Amino acid sequence: MSHPDKAAQFIRDEAKAHWHDRALWYVRAKRDRVAQGVPEWETLREIAAQIKAHTLSKLPDYLEMFEGNAKRLGAQVHWASNAAEHNEIVYGILKSHGVRRLVKSKSMLTEECHLNPFLEARGLEVVDTDLGERIVQLAKEPPSHIVLPAIHKRKEEIGELFHRHLHTEQGASDPAYLTEAARGHLRGKFLKADAGLTGVNFAIAETGGLVVCTNEGNADMGTSLPPLHIACMGFEKLIPRAQDLGVFLRLLARSATGQPITTYTSHFHGPRAGGELHIVIVDNGRSQILQREEFRRALFCIRCGACMNTCPVFRRSGGHSYESTVPGPIGSILSPARDPRKYWSLPHASSLCGSCTDVCPVKIDLHHQLLAWRKELARLRLLPLSKRMAMNIGGWVLRYTWAYEWSGRLARWAIPKLPRVILYGRWNVWGRQRELPPFPKESFREMYKQKVGSRR
Ligand code: SF4
């Protein structure tokens, strides 16, 4: 199903769609307030972008340096060229240690590789320990947002879910009560786990250390109790020096949730005493993106989710409508790079307003890349005929002033005469109840002239 079809399903529940929109806008507004409290914010963004560009330009060197230093600290480093290899490597490590129960902190990479179903099919118990991730895992749904995985669920729905799985009181929806219930449930899982798996926010080449940011401390719990720690990372998580970390940590939490810093910023330098640390470095299509000049900057992404919170399309269509591990503006660039045929509709899920580019802490030119993808998909002839025809007609109308004026006149004459079934019926994606305002009789140019004239 294409993005517009899934989005139409999402907005059928108008109240939920509005609530989703407002919830994300609240996070966006919070991000604005804390960003404005840092006078050097724009300088930080510029430095972060330059560090990322530099790292990617010398990627093989930094990867080698990281591997050498991580091994020196006692970690074992594995390389996976795709998702299947990644899953086999992780399973191999778990099997050789006799692991039956695995606890995971948030890792979008393992979502991308579909690690959970792979391990569950081989008889392992896999428990996501981030609260939002656990909620969607119990609901058997994928995350709908990379930072707020259960943002599409209301507290009443979570209460119902917890009642079924964690035996909380029926009808209870108090967030504090539900969080406490989840805490008790997860505590038991941590205590029984044989291994812990984490994602990686930053990998430091000069030290061989890893940094994982969480708000719940679940990465620390999952790696402190069991003796085996597996850390999975895409190669773009690399930064050259420890001193670069400060730049990204100041940007990440502020952009993600409007916090000055994540509650836990955990540093791992080699395995803990008596334990083992395995680091799995994954490509899975990243090299192809790196080779393409116009899309390379997408690999700067630090997965803060700010572009999703601000995107008017994401807020009003929900993360599941993208049907991709990373949704929103950045997902609409990364996903077509993997499979343009499957994800052809995603670069069109944007108003191209540029708000995503404005908030991105590492200055990815998101809306320019979305436009570039639209051109690329048209070149590959992957757009459906209806879209191609509409775009060709639109392009022709916009090319000639007279065609623009005449099409405006035609629209003003024809639209009020169209049957109501077209305006408000089955084809009206905004829902049947909504009455559109009357169509103006004058052209925008005439309205503008009247307004300006009345002010003079
Ligand atoms: S593209 Fe930028 S704003 Fe979007 S998630 Fe990545 S870093 Fe954050």
GROMACS .gro file of C-alpha atoms and ligand atoms in nm:
model
  464
    1MET     CA    1   0.000   0.000   0.000
    2SER     CA    2   0.136   0.346  -0.083
    3HIS     CA    3   0.181   0.624   0.174
    4PRO     CA    4  -0.135   0.818   0.072
    5ASP     CA    5  -0.351   0.507   0.122
    6LYS     CA    6  -0.206   0.434   0.466
    7ALA     CA    7  -0.230   0.803   0.561
    8ALA     CA    8  -0.598   0.805   0.459
    9GLN     CA    9  -0.653   0.513   0.698
   10PHE     CA   10  -0.479   0.702   0.979
   11ILE     CA   11  -0.681   1.021   0.947
   12ARG     CA   12  -1.010   0.835   0.936
   13ASP     CA   13  -0.998   0.862   1.317
   14GLU     CA   14  -0.999   1.239   1.309
   15ALA     CA   15  -0.976   1.287   1.687
   16LYS     CA   16  -0.671   1.060   1.712
   17ALA     CA   17  -0.504   1.229   1.415
   18HIS     CA   18  -0.546   1.572   1.580
   19TRP     CA   19  -0.417   1.439   1.911
   20HIS     CA   20  -0.110   1.285   1.737
   21ASP     CA   21  -0.044   1.614   1.560
   22ARG     CA   22  -0.067   1.814   1.884
   23ALA     CA   23   0.148   1.567   2.083
   24LEU     CA   24   0.434   1.593   1.833
   25TRP     CA   25   0.399   1.967   1.798
   26TYR     CA   26   0.435   1.992   2.177
   27VAL     CA   27   0.774   1.814   2.150
   28ARG     CA   28   0.874   2.037   1.860
   29ALA     CA   29   0.787   2.353   2.061
   30LYS     CA   30   0.987   2.221   2.357
   31ARG     CA   31   1.284   2.163   2.127
   32ASP     CA   32   1.259   2.524   2.006
   33ARG     CA   33   1.263   2.661   2.360
   34VAL     CA   34   1.575   2.472   2.469
   35ALA     CA   35   1.756   2.532   2.139
   36GLN     CA   36   1.693   2.905   2.172
   37GLY     CA   37   1.851   2.886   2.518
   38VAL     CA   38   2.186   2.793   2.360
   39PRO     CA   39   2.332   3.105   2.193
   40GLU     CA   40   2.585   2.902   1.994
   41TRP     CA   41   2.319   2.660   1.860
   42GLU     CA   42   2.379   2.739   1.492
   43THR     CA   43   2.756   2.709   1.540
   44LEU     CA   44   2.707   2.368   1.703
   45ARG     CA   45   2.496   2.254   1.407
   46GLU     CA   46   2.760   2.371   1.163
   47ILE     CA   47   3.041   2.199   1.355
   48ALA     CA   48   2.838   1.876   1.382
   49ALA     CA   49   2.777   1.875   1.006
   50GLN     CA   50   3.146   1.934   0.939
   51ILE     CA   51   3.252   1.653   1.174
   52LYS     CA   52   3.013   1.415   1.000
   53ALA     CA   53   3.130   1.521   0.652
   54HIS     CA   54   3.494   1.480   0.757
   55THR     CA   55   3.432   1.137   0.913
   56LEU     CA   56   3.254   1.006   0.605
   57SER     CA   57   3.531   1.139   0.379
   58LYS     CA   58   3.785   0.929   0.573
   59LEU     CA   59   3.556   0.645   0.672
   60PRO     CA   60   3.786   0.345   0.603
   61ASP     CA   61   4.063   0.502   0.813
   62TYR     CA   62   3.835   0.580   1.104
   63LEU     CA   63   3.670   0.238   1.093
   64GLU     CA   64   4.009   0.071   1.109
   65MET     CA   65   4.116   0.299   1.392
   66PHE     CA   66   3.795   0.220   1.583
   67GLU     CA   67   3.833  -0.153   1.532
   68GLY     CA   68   4.196  -0.147   1.650
   69ASN     CA   69   4.117   0.056   1.961
   70ALA     CA   70   3.803  -0.143   2.049
   71LYS     CA   71   4.002  -0.467   2.026
   72ARG     CA   72   4.277  -0.317   2.237
   73LEU     CA   73   4.014  -0.254   2.506
   74GLY     CA   74   3.911  -0.621   2.488
   75ALA     CA   75   3.601  -0.601   2.265
   76GLN     CA   76   3.542  -0.838   1.973
   77VAL     CA   77   3.451  -0.665   1.648
   78HIS     CA   78   3.234  -0.822   1.375
   79TRP     CA   79   3.147  -0.687   1.029
   80ALA     CA   80   2.812  -0.743   0.859
   81SER     CA   81   2.749  -0.637   0.500
   82ASN     CA   82   2.372  -0.679   0.522
   83ALA     CA   83   2.081  -0.753   0.756
   84ALA     CA   84   2.100  -1.131   0.709
   85GLU     CA   85   2.468  -1.136   0.803
   86HIS     CA   86   2.402  -0.915   1.105
   87ASN     CA   87   2.129  -1.148   1.230
   88GLU     CA   88   2.345  -1.458   1.177
   89ILE     CA   89   2.637  -1.300   1.363
   90VAL     CA   90   2.419  -1.201   1.661
   91TYR     CA   91   2.254  -1.543   1.669
   92GLY     CA   92   2.593  -1.716   1.644
   93ILE     CA   93   2.724  -1.522   1.946
   94LEU     CA   94   2.411  -1.595   2.150
   95LYS     CA   95   2.411  -1.963   2.054
   96SER     CA   96   2.777  -2.012   2.142
   97HIS     CA   97   2.704  -1.869   2.490
   98GLY     CA   98   2.391  -2.079   2.541
   99VAL     CA   99   2.170  -1.770   2.568
  100ARG     CA  100   1.794  -1.830   2.596
  101ARG     CA  101   1.679  -1.487   2.719
  102LEU     CA  102   1.794  -1.158   2.567
  103VAL     CA  103   1.712  -0.805   2.685
  104LYS     CA  104   1.749  -0.522   2.435
  105SER     CA  105   1.767  -0.147   2.469
  106LYS     CA  106   1.644   0.067   2.182
  107SER     CA  107   1.816  -0.006   1.853
  108MET     CA  108   1.667   0.108   1.523
  109LEU     CA  109   1.934  -0.095   1.346
  110THR     CA  110   1.797  -0.422   1.485
  111GLU     CA  111   1.449  -0.308   1.377
  112GLU     CA  112   1.592  -0.243   1.031
  113CYS     CA  113   1.741  -0.596   1.026
  114HIS     CA  114   1.423  -0.755   1.174
  115LEU     CA  115   1.635  -0.920   1.443
  116ASN     CA  116   1.352  -0.990   1.691
  117PRO     CA  117   1.146  -1.222   1.469
  118PHE     CA  118   1.468  -1.388   1.348
  119LEU     CA  119   1.575  -1.476   1.704
  120GLU     CA  120   1.225  -1.563   1.823
  121ALA     CA  121   1.190  -1.810   1.535
  122ARG     CA  122   1.499  -1.983   1.678
  123GLY     CA  123   1.346  -2.020   2.022
  124LEU     CA  124   1.497  -1.720   2.204
  125GLU     CA  125   1.299  -1.488   2.429
  126VAL     CA  126   1.369  -1.129   2.320
  127VAL     CA  127   1.247  -0.845   2.541
  128ASP     CA  128   1.264  -0.481   2.437
  129THR     CA  129   1.327  -0.287   2.757
  130ASP     CA  130   1.267   0.070   2.644
  131LEU     CA  131   0.913   0.144   2.769
  132GLY     CA  132   0.782   0.265   2.433
  133GLU     CA  133   0.945  -0.028   2.254
  134ARG     CA  134   0.799  -0.273   2.505
  135ILE     CA  135   0.452  -0.128   2.449
  136VAL     CA  136   0.472  -0.179   2.071
  137GLN     CA  137   0.631  -0.521   2.119
  138LEU     CA  138   0.338  -0.632   2.337
  139ALA     CA  139   0.098  -0.487   2.079
  140LYS     CA  140   0.288  -0.676   1.804
  141GLU     CA  141   0.339  -0.354   1.610
  142PRO     CA  142   0.651  -0.186   1.474
  143PRO     CA  143   0.759   0.146   1.633
  144SER     CA  144   0.589   0.447   1.473
  145HIS     CA  145   0.865   0.695   1.561
  146ILE     CA  146   1.237   0.647   1.615
  147VAL     CA  147   1.248   0.828   1.952
  148LEU     CA  148   0.885   0.794   2.067
  149PRO     CA  149   0.800   0.444   1.942
  150ALA     CA  150   0.449   0.433   2.094
  151ILE     CA  151   0.348   0.794   2.028
  152HIS     CA  152   0.053   0.669   1.823
  153LYS     CA  153  -0.100   0.498   2.129
  154ARG     CA  154  -0.315   0.674   2.387
  155LYS     CA  155  -0.283   0.596   2.755
  156GLU     CA  156  -0.622   0.419   2.753
  157GLU     CA  157  -0.498   0.181   2.481
  158ILE     CA  158  -0.179   0.116   2.679
  159GLY     CA  159  -0.388   0.050   2.994
  160GLU     CA  160  -0.588  -0.210   2.802
  161LEU     CA  161  -0.270  -0.368   2.664
  162PHE     CA  162  -0.103  -0.386   3.006
  163HIS     CA  163  -0.419  -0.531   3.158
  164ARG     CA  164  -0.401  -0.816   2.906
  165HIS     CA  165  -0.026  -0.881   2.933
  166LEU     CA  166   0.087  -0.748   3.273
  167HIS     CA  167  -0.242  -0.801   3.461
  168THR     CA  168  -0.283  -0.441   3.570
  169GLU     CA  169  -0.628  -0.325   3.686
  170GLN     CA  170  -0.889  -0.316   3.415
  171GLY     CA  171  -0.958   0.037   3.289
  172ALA     CA  172  -0.649   0.182   3.461
  173SER     CA  173  -0.481   0.445   3.245
  174ASP     CA  174  -0.283   0.653   3.494
  175PRO     CA  175   0.065   0.693   3.335
  176ALA     CA  176   0.246   0.670   3.673
  177TYR     CA  177   0.063   0.348   3.763
  178LEU     CA  178   0.127   0.193   3.420
  179THR     CA  179   0.493   0.293   3.422
  180GLU     CA  180   0.539   0.139   3.767
  181ALA     CA  181   0.378  -0.184   3.641
  182ALA     CA  182   0.613  -0.190   3.340
  183ARG     CA  183   0.910  -0.123   3.568
  184GLY     CA  184   0.828  -0.423   3.788
  185HIS     CA  185   0.771  -0.643   3.483
  186LEU     CA  186   1.100  -0.539   3.319
  187ARG     CA  187   1.296  -0.574   3.643
  188GLY     CA  188   1.216  -0.946   3.637
  189LYS     CA  189   1.331  -0.971   3.276
  190PHE     CA  190   1.662  -0.797   3.352
  191LEU     CA  191   1.732  -1.030   3.643
  192LYS     CA  192   1.674  -1.344   3.435
  193ALA     CA  193   1.850  -1.229   3.115
  194ASP     CA  194   2.151  -1.421   2.983
  195ALA     CA  195   2.268  -1.139   2.753
  196GLY     CA  196   2.205  -0.771   2.683
  197LEU     CA  197   2.195  -0.607   2.339
  198THR     CA  198   2.219  -0.232   2.287
  199GLY     CA  199   2.225   0.007   1.996
  200VAL     CA  200   2.503   0.264   1.967
  201ASN     CA  201   2.457   0.641   1.948
  202PHE     CA  202   2.823   0.723   1.896
  203ALA     CA  203   3.136   0.514   1.841
  204ILE     CA  204   3.461   0.699   1.903
  205ALA     CA  205   3.744   0.608   1.666
  206GLU     CA  206   4.033   0.741   1.874
  207THR     CA  207   3.932   0.549   2.189
  208GLY     CA  208   3.736   0.247   2.062
  209GLY     CA  209   3.459   0.338   2.309
  210LEU     CA  210   3.083   0.337   2.259
  211VAL     CA  211   2.820   0.579   2.386
  212VAL     CA  212   2.455   0.485   2.438
  213CYS     CA  213   2.195   0.745   2.536
  214THR     CA  214   1.872   0.648   2.715
  215ASN     CA  215   1.623   0.816   2.945
  216GLU     CA  216   1.531   0.504   3.138
  217GLY     CA  217   1.870   0.355   3.223
  218ASN     CA  218   1.767   0.033   3.051
  219ALA     CA  219   2.090   0.003   2.851
  220ASP     CA  220   2.287   0.008   3.178
  221MET     CA  221   2.056  -0.246   3.342
  222GLY     CA  222   2.076  -0.477   3.041
  223THR     CA  223   2.452  -0.468   3.025
  224SER     CA  224   2.539  -0.464   3.399
  225LEU     CA  225   2.362  -0.783   3.501
  226PRO     CA  226   2.425  -1.040   3.223
  227PRO     CA  227   2.789  -1.116   3.139
  228LEU     CA  228   2.745  -1.080   2.761
  229HIS     CA  229   2.694  -0.744   2.587
  230ILE     CA  230   2.633  -0.717   2.212
  231ALA     CA  231   2.635  -0.366   2.062
  232CYS     CA  232   2.503  -0.324   1.706
  233MET     CA  233   2.580  -0.013   1.501
  234GLY     CA  234   2.557   0.119   1.148
  235PHE     CA  235   2.896   0.249   1.036
  236GLU     CA  236   2.765   0.607   1.024
  237LYS     CA  237   2.766   0.618   1.406
  238LEU     CA  238   3.138   0.680   1.403
  239ILE     CA  239   3.291   1.008   1.522
  240PRO     CA  240   3.665   1.073   1.521
  241ARG     CA  241   3.750   1.202   1.868
  242ALA     CA  242   3.616   1.195   2.224
  243GLN     CA  243   3.608   1.574   2.225
  244ASP     CA  244   3.361   1.570   1.933
  245LEU     CA  245   3.110   1.395   2.156
  246GLY     CA  246   3.020   1.714   2.343
  247VAL     CA  247   2.894   1.874   2.021
  248PHE     CA  248   2.658   1.587   1.944
  249LEU     CA  249   2.537   1.528   2.300
  250ARG     CA  250   2.436   1.893   2.328
  251LEU     CA  251   2.242   1.870   2.003
  252LEU     CA  252   2.089   1.523   2.036
  253ALA     CA  253   1.867   1.541   2.345
  254ARG     CA  254   1.760   1.900   2.281
  255SER     CA  255   1.654   1.811   1.926
  256ALA     CA  256   1.491   1.482   2.024
  257THR     CA  257   1.280   1.563   2.329
  258GLY     CA  258   1.368   1.917   2.431
  259GLN     CA  259   1.585   1.799   2.722
  260PRO     CA  260   1.928   1.954   2.786
  261ILE     CA  261   2.076   1.604   2.800
  262THR     CA  262   1.953   1.245   2.809
  263THR     CA  263   1.908   1.113   3.162
  264TYR     CA  264   2.170   0.842   3.106
  265THR     CA  265   2.468   0.883   2.875
  266SER     CA  266   2.650   0.552   2.915
  267HIS     CA  267   3.009   0.502   2.803
  268PHE     CA  268   3.140   0.153   2.730
  269HIS     CA  269   3.514   0.107   2.700
  270GLY     CA  270   3.568  -0.262   2.651
  271PRO     CA  271   3.383  -0.541   2.834
  272ARG     CA  272   3.311  -0.521   3.204
  273ALA     CA  273   3.527  -0.735   3.434
  274GLY     CA  274   3.456  -1.103   3.369
  275GLY     CA  275   3.224  -1.023   3.077
  276GLU     CA  276   3.238  -1.006   2.696
  277LEU     CA  277   3.162  -0.720   2.460
  278HIS     CA  278   3.087  -0.788   2.093
  279ILE     CA  279   3.046  -0.497   1.852
  280VAL     CA  280   2.868  -0.566   1.522
  281ILE     CA  281   2.932  -0.300   1.256
  282VAL     CA  282   2.672  -0.306   0.979
  283ASP     CA  283   2.663  -0.172   0.624
  284ASN     CA  284   2.322  -0.287   0.491
  285GLY     CA  285   2.298  -0.042   0.201
  286ARG     CA  286   2.486   0.246   0.362
  287SER     CA  287   2.779   0.214   0.120
  288GLN     CA  288   2.546   0.271  -0.176
  289ILE     CA  289   2.415   0.590  -0.016
  290LEU     CA  290   2.771   0.701   0.058
  291GLN     CA  291   2.864   0.666  -0.309
  292ARG     CA  292   2.588   0.902  -0.420
  293GLU     CA  293   2.699   1.262  -0.390
  294GLU     CA  294   2.344   1.407  -0.375
  295PHE     CA  295   2.223   1.173  -0.096
  296ARG     CA  296   2.543   1.120   0.105
  297ARG     CA  297   2.447   1.377   0.368
  298ALA     CA  298   2.158   1.153   0.478
  299LEU     CA  299   2.425   0.948   0.658
  300PHE     CA  300   2.491   1.242   0.892
  301CYS     CA  301   2.167   1.152   1.073
  302ILE     CA  302   2.195   1.107   1.451
  303ARG     CA  303   1.835   0.975   1.476
  304CYS     CA  304   1.697   1.253   1.693
  305GLY     CA  305   1.352   1.245   1.533
  306ALA     CA  306   1.321   1.626   1.517
  307CYS     CA  307   1.240   1.619   1.145
  308MET     CA  308   0.944   1.390   1.223
  309ASN     CA  309   0.810   1.608   1.504
  310THR     CA  310   0.805   1.914   1.282
  311CYS     CA  311   0.689   1.756   0.956
  312PRO     CA  312   0.323   1.851   0.887
  313VAL     CA  313   0.278   1.532   0.683
  314PHE     CA  314   0.425   1.301   0.949
  315ARG     CA  315   0.226   1.461   1.228
  316ARG     CA  316  -0.097   1.416   1.034
  317SER     CA  317  -0.034   1.075   0.881
  318GLY     CA  318   0.142   0.879   1.161
  319GLY     CA  319   0.465   0.683   1.144
  320HIS     CA  320   0.309   0.354   1.035
  321SER     CA  321   0.188   0.510   0.710
  322TYR     CA  322   0.551   0.510   0.590
  323GLU     CA  323   0.582   0.129   0.633
  324SER     CA  324   0.952   0.177   0.688
  325THR     CA  325   1.175   0.134   0.996
  326VAL     CA  326   1.278   0.498   0.986
  327PRO     CA  327   0.973   0.706   0.891
  328GLY     CA  328   0.934   1.081   0.834
  329PRO     CA  329   1.151   1.303   0.614
  330ILE     CA  330   1.480   1.118   0.676
  331GLY     CA  331   1.312   0.779   0.627
  332SER     CA  332   1.169   0.906   0.298
  333ILE     CA  333   1.528   0.954   0.179
  334LEU     CA  334   1.687   0.641   0.328
  335SER     CA  335   1.413   0.393   0.230
  336PRO     CA  336   1.398   0.464  -0.147
  337ALA     CA  337   1.777   0.433  -0.150
  338ARG     CA  338   1.728   0.070  -0.037
  339ASP     CA  339   1.427  -0.018  -0.247
  340PRO     CA  340   1.299   0.254  -0.483
  341ARG     CA  341   1.025   0.032  -0.625
  342LYS     CA  342   0.873  -0.037  -0.282
  343TYR     CA  343   0.913   0.313  -0.139
  344TRP     CA  344   0.838   0.526  -0.448
  345SER     CA  345   0.562   0.719  -0.269
  346LEU     CA  346   0.767   0.834   0.033
  347PRO     CA  347   0.957   1.131  -0.119
  348HIS     CA  348   0.613   1.270  -0.210
  349ALA     CA  349   0.503   1.254   0.156
  350SER     CA  350   0.631   1.605   0.211
  351SER     CA  351   0.509   1.960   0.161
  352LEU     CA  352   0.872   2.061   0.088
  353CYS     CA  353   0.822   2.343   0.339
  354GLY     CA  354   1.181   2.297   0.457
  355SER     CA  355   1.094   2.281   0.828
  356CYS     CA  356   1.278   1.946   0.855
  357THR     CA  357   1.595   2.103   0.717
  358ASP     CA  358   1.563   2.397   0.958
  359VAL     CA  359   1.545   2.177   1.270
  360CYS     CA  360   1.796   1.908   1.172
  361PRO     CA  361   2.085   1.931   1.421
  362VAL     CA  362   2.339   1.807   1.164
  363LYS     CA  363   2.212   2.029   0.882
  364ILE     CA  364   2.096   1.761   0.641
  365ASP     CA  365   1.935   1.933   0.341
  366LEU     CA  366   1.631   1.710   0.380
  367HIS     CA  367   1.379   1.886   0.157
  368HIS     CA  368   1.634   1.925  -0.122
  369GLN     CA  369   1.707   1.553  -0.104
  370LEU     CA  370   1.336   1.470  -0.109
  371LEU     CA  371   1.303   1.678  -0.426
  372ALA     CA  372   1.607   1.505  -0.575
  373TRP     CA  373   1.446   1.167  -0.499
  374ARG     CA  374   1.127   1.274  -0.676
  375LYS     CA  375   1.333   1.351  -0.987
  376GLU     CA  376   1.521   1.024  -0.953
  377LEU     CA  377   1.201   0.819  -0.922
  378ALA     CA  378   1.055   0.994  -1.227
  379ARG     CA  379   1.376   0.918  -1.417
  380LEU     CA  380   1.349   0.551  -1.315
  381ARG     CA  381   0.986   0.558  -1.437
  382LEU     CA  382   0.863   0.426  -1.103
  383LEU     CA  383   0.577   0.674  -1.063
  384PRO     CA  384   0.224   0.556  -1.147
  385LEU     CA  385   0.072   0.687  -1.470
  386SER     CA  386  -0.183   0.904  -1.286
  387LYS     CA  387   0.092   1.087  -1.097
  388ARG     CA  388   0.306   1.128  -1.409
  389MET     CA  389   0.014   1.276  -1.601
  390ALA     CA  390  -0.081   1.511  -1.315
  391MET     CA  391   0.278   1.632  -1.284
  392ASN     CA  392   0.316   1.682  -1.658
  393ILE     CA  393  -0.006   1.886  -1.674
  394GLY     CA  394   0.095   2.081  -1.363
  395GLY     CA  395   0.438   2.152  -1.510
  396TRP     CA  396   0.288   2.270  -1.838
  397VAL     CA  397   0.035   2.499  -1.662
  398LEU     CA  398   0.306   2.656  -1.446
  399ARG     CA  399   0.534   2.713  -1.747
  400TYR     CA  400   0.299   2.959  -1.924
  401THR     CA  401   0.136   3.262  -1.758
  402TRP     CA  402  -0.166   3.247  -1.987
  403ALA     CA  403  -0.219   2.874  -1.912
  404TYR     CA  404  -0.198   2.946  -1.539
  405GLU     CA  405  -0.456   3.226  -1.564
  406TRP     CA  406  -0.695   3.025  -1.780
  407SER     CA  407  -0.672   2.713  -1.564
  408GLY     CA  408  -0.751   2.932  -1.258
  409ARG     CA  409  -1.061   3.068  -1.433
  410LEU     CA  410  -1.164   2.719  -1.538
  411ALA     CA  411  -1.122   2.586  -1.184
  412ARG     CA  412  -1.326   2.870  -1.033
  413TRP     CA  413  -1.601   2.803  -1.284
  414ALA     CA  414  -1.596   2.424  -1.265
  415ILE     CA  415  -1.534   2.338  -0.900
  416PRO     CA  416  -1.860   2.477  -0.757
  417LYS     CA  417  -2.045   2.276  -1.025
  418LEU     CA  418  -1.880   1.942  -0.938
  419PRO     CA  419  -2.109   1.687  -0.774
  420ARG     CA  420  -2.086   1.682  -0.393
  421VAL     CA  421  -1.971   1.318  -0.403
  422ILE     CA  422  -1.640   1.440  -0.547
  423LEU     CA  423  -1.602   1.736  -0.313
  424TYR     CA  424  -1.719   1.575   0.012
  425GLY     CA  425  -1.774   1.209  -0.060
  426ARG     CA  426  -1.554   0.907  -0.109
  427TRP     CA  427  -1.267   1.106  -0.259
  428ASN     CA  428  -1.258   1.361   0.016
  429VAL     CA  429  -0.973   1.232   0.230
  430TRP     CA  430  -1.045   1.483   0.508
  431GLY     CA  431  -1.357   1.297   0.617
  432ARG     CA  432  -1.722   1.339   0.534
  433GLN     CA  433  -1.819   1.567   0.818
  434ARG     CA  434  -1.586   1.846   0.719
  435GLU     CA  435  -1.741   2.124   0.512
  436LEU     CA  436  -1.492   2.313   0.300
  437PRO     CA  437  -1.520   2.693   0.292
  438PRO     CA  438  -1.691   2.831  -0.021
  439PHE     CA  439  -1.459   2.852  -0.320
  440PRO     CA  440  -1.355   3.218  -0.376
  441LYS     CA  441  -1.500   3.388  -0.681
  442GLU     CA  442  -1.191   3.598  -0.753
  443SER     CA  443  -0.843   3.480  -0.844
  444PHE     CA  444  -0.566   3.508  -0.583
  445ARG     CA  445  -0.415   3.790  -0.786
  446GLU     CA  446  -0.740   3.986  -0.773
  447MET     CA  447  -0.775   3.920  -0.399
  448TYR     CA  448  -0.418   4.037  -0.344
  449LYS     CA  449  -0.475   4.355  -0.545
  450GLN     CA  450  -0.791   4.430  -0.348
  451LYS     CA  451  -0.610   4.381  -0.017
  452VAL     CA  452  -0.309   4.590  -0.109
  453GLY     CA  453  -0.534   4.856  -0.263
  454SER     CA  454  -0.747   4.880   0.053
  455ARG     CA  455  -0.434   4.934   0.265
  456ARG     CA  456  -0.305   5.224   0.052
  457SF4     S1  457   1.753   1.380   0.967
  457SF4    FE1  458   1.823   1.531   1.116
  457SF4     S2  459   1.635   1.589   1.226
  457SF4    FE2  460   1.588   1.396   1.118
  457SF4     S3  461   1.631   1.235   1.267
  457SF4    FE3  462   1.819   1.265   1.148
  457SF4     S4  463   1.940   1.412   1.265
  457SF4    FE4  464   1.732   1.424   1.344
   0.00000   0.00000   0.00000
